Amino acid sequence: MRGRLATDVPAGAGGQDRGMTASIARDELQTAMAAGGVTVVDALPAVPYGQRHLPGALNLIAEDAGERAGDVLPDKAAAIVTYSSNAMCGRGEALAARLAELGYVDVRVYRDGIEDWVGAGLPVE
C-alpha cells in the first residue's frame, strides 16, 4: 500500500518544526511502516547506515540525490520518510528538501531519527 501520510501539513506546504519539510512522529512512522505505506530513507553516509538503520530503510544522501534518486526512489508520488541521527542532525532535512526540489511530492522527515528509534527499544537492521 502506498499513499499519502496523514500529517498536519500537506506535502509541499512547508513544515512544522523548522518551517521547512513536514515532519512525522515515531508512532505515525511505525504505523505507516507496518502497513507498508511508506518508503523509509536513511540520509546518513554508507558507514553509519551499514552499522544500523530502520528496518527496510534505503540509503541515499542529499549530495548524491541528483544522480541516484531516480534509481533508489523511482516513484515520485510515493510516501517517503527521510531520517538521520537525531533532531540536531540536518541530513534528513537536507535530503527531504533535495527530493522535493527533484519533484517528489510526499516527503516527510522523522527528525528525531535513529537515536529516538533505538531509544524507544525498536528494532534496527
CSV table of C-alpha atoms in Angstrom, one decimal:
chain,number,residue,atom,x,y,z
A,1,MET,CA,0.0,0.0,0.0
A,2,ARG,CA,1.4,3.3,-1.0
A,3,GLY,CA,-0.3,6.6,-0.1
A,4,ARG,CA,-0.2,9.9,1.4
A,5,LEU,CA,0.9,10.1,5.0
A,6,ALA,CA,-1.5,11.9,7.4
A,7,THR,CA,0.1,14.9,8.9
A,8,ASP,CA,-1.0,18.4,9.9
A,9,VAL,CA,0.9,19.9,7.0
A,10,PRO,CA,0.4,18.7,3.4
A,11,ALA,CA,3.5,17.8,1.4
A,12,GLY,CA,5.0,20.8,-0.3
A,13,ALA,CA,3.2,23.2,2.0
A,14,GLY,CA,6.1,23.9,4.3
A,15,GLY,CA,7.0,22.2,7.5
A,16,GLN,CA,6.0,22.2,11.1
A,17,ASP,CA,9.1,22.5,13.3
A,18,ARG,CA,11.5,24.5,11.2
A,19,GLY,CA,9.3,26.0,8.6
A,20,MET,CA,10.6,23.5,6.0
A,21,THR,CA,9.6,19.9,5.2
A,22,ALA,CA,6.7,18.4,7.2
A,23,SER,CA,7.7,16.1,10.0
A,24,ILE,CA,6.4,12.7,11.1
A,25,ALA,CA,6.4,11.3,14.7
A,26,ARG,CA,7.7,7.9,15.6
A,27,ASP,CA,4.3,6.4,16.3
A,28,GLU,CA,2.9,7.5,13.0
A,29,LEU,CA,6.0,6.2,11.2
A,30,GLN,CA,5.7,2.8,12.9
A,31,THR,CA,2.1,2.6,11.8
A,32,ALA,CA,3.0,3.5,8.2
A,33,MET,CA,5.9,1.1,8.1
A,34,ALA,CA,3.7,-1.7,9.5
A,35,ALA,CA,1.1,-1.0,6.8
A,36,GLY,CA,3.7,-1.0,4.1
A,37,GLY,CA,2.6,2.5,3.2
A,38,VAL,CA,5.9,4.3,3.2
A,39,THR,CA,9.4,4.2,1.8
A,40,VAL,CA,12.0,5.0,4.6
A,41,VAL,CA,15.3,6.5,3.6
A,42,ASP,CA,18.4,6.8,5.8
A,43,ALA,CA,20.2,10.1,4.9
A,44,LEU,CA,23.4,9.2,6.7
A,45,PRO,CA,26.6,8.1,4.8
A,46,ALA,CA,27.2,4.5,4.0
A,47,VAL,CA,29.2,3.6,7.1
A,48,PRO,CA,26.7,4.6,9.7
A,49,TYR,CA,23.9,3.2,7.6
A,50,GLY,CA,25.7,-0.1,7.4
A,51,GLN,CA,26.1,-0.2,11.2
A,52,ARG,CA,22.4,0.2,11.8
A,53,HIS,CA,19.3,1.6,10.1
A,54,LEU,CA,15.5,1.4,10.4
A,55,PRO,CA,14.0,-1.9,9.2
A,56,GLY,CA,13.8,-1.8,5.4
A,57,ALA,CA,15.4,1.6,5.1
A,58,LEU,CA,17.1,2.5,1.8
A,59,ASN,CA,20.2,4.6,1.9
A,60,LEU,CA,20.6,7.9,0.0
A,61,ILE,CA,22.5,11.1,0.9
A,62,ALA,CA,21.5,14.6,-0.2
A,63,GLU,CA,24.8,15.1,-2.0
A,64,ASP,CA,24.0,12.1,-4.3
A,65,ALA,CA,20.3,12.6,-4.7
A,66,GLY,CA,20.6,14.3,-8.0
A,67,GLU,CA,22.4,11.3,-9.5
A,68,ARG,CA,20.8,8.4,-7.6
A,69,ALA,CA,17.3,9.4,-6.5
A,70,GLY,CA,15.6,8.1,-9.7
A,71,ASP,CA,17.2,4.7,-9.2
A,72,VAL,CA,16.7,4.4,-5.5
A,73,LEU,CA,13.2,6.1,-5.4
A,74,PRO,CA,11.6,5.6,-8.9
A,75,ASP,CA,8.1,6.7,-7.8
A,76,LYS,CA,7.9,10.4,-7.2
A,77,ALA,CA,4.4,10.1,-5.8
A,78,ALA,CA,5.3,7.5,-3.2
A,79,ALA,CA,5.1,8.4,0.5
A,80,ILE,CA,8.7,8.9,1.6
A,81,VAL,CA,10.2,9.5,5.1
A,82,THR,CA,13.8,10.6,5.5
A,83,TYR,CA,15.8,10.5,8.7
A,84,SER,CA,19.3,10.8,10.1
A,85,SER,CA,20.8,10.6,13.6
A,86,ASN,CA,18.6,13.0,15.6
A,87,ALA,CA,16.9,16.4,15.7
A,88,MET,CA,20.3,18.2,15.7
A,89,CYS,CA,21.5,16.4,12.5
A,90,GLY,CA,20.4,18.2,9.4
A,91,ARG,CA,21.0,15.3,6.9
A,92,GLY,CA,17.4,14.0,6.9
A,93,GLU,CA,16.0,17.5,6.4
A,94,ALA,CA,18.6,18.2,3.6
A,95,LEU,CA,17.7,15.0,1.8
A,96,ALA,CA,13.9,15.8,2.1
A,97,ALA,CA,14.4,19.3,0.7
A,98,ARG,CA,16.5,17.9,-2.2
A,99,LEU,CA,13.9,15.3,-3.0
A,100,ALA,CA,11.2,18.0,-3.1
A,101,GLU,CA,13.4,20.0,-5.5
A,102,LEU,CA,13.6,16.9,-7.7
A,103,GLY,CA,9.8,16.6,-7.8
A,104,TYR,CA,9.0,14.2,-5.1
A,105,VAL,CA,5.6,15.2,-3.7
A,106,ASP,CA,5.0,13.3,-0.5
A,107,VAL,CA,8.2,13.6,1.6
A,108,ARG,CA,8.3,13.9,5.4
A,109,VAL,CA,11.2,13.9,7.9
A,110,TYR,CA,11.5,11.8,11.0
A,111,ARG,CA,13.5,14.5,12.8
A,112,ASP,CA,14.2,12.6,16.0
A,113,GLY,CA,16.0,10.0,13.9
A,114,ILE,CA,17.5,6.6,14.6
A,115,GLU,CA,18.6,7.7,18.1
A,116,ASP,CA,15.0,8.2,19.1
A,117,TRP,CA,14.0,4.9,17.4
A,118,VAL,CA,16.7,2.9,19.3
A,119,GLY,CA,16.0,4.8,22.5
A,120,ALA,CA,12.4,3.5,22.3
A,121,GLY,CA,13.7,0.0,22.1
A,122,LEU,CA,12.6,-0.5,18.5
A,123,PRO,CA,14.4,-2.9,16.1
A,124,VAL,CA,17.1,-1.9,13.7
A,125,GLU,CA,18.9,-3.8,10.9
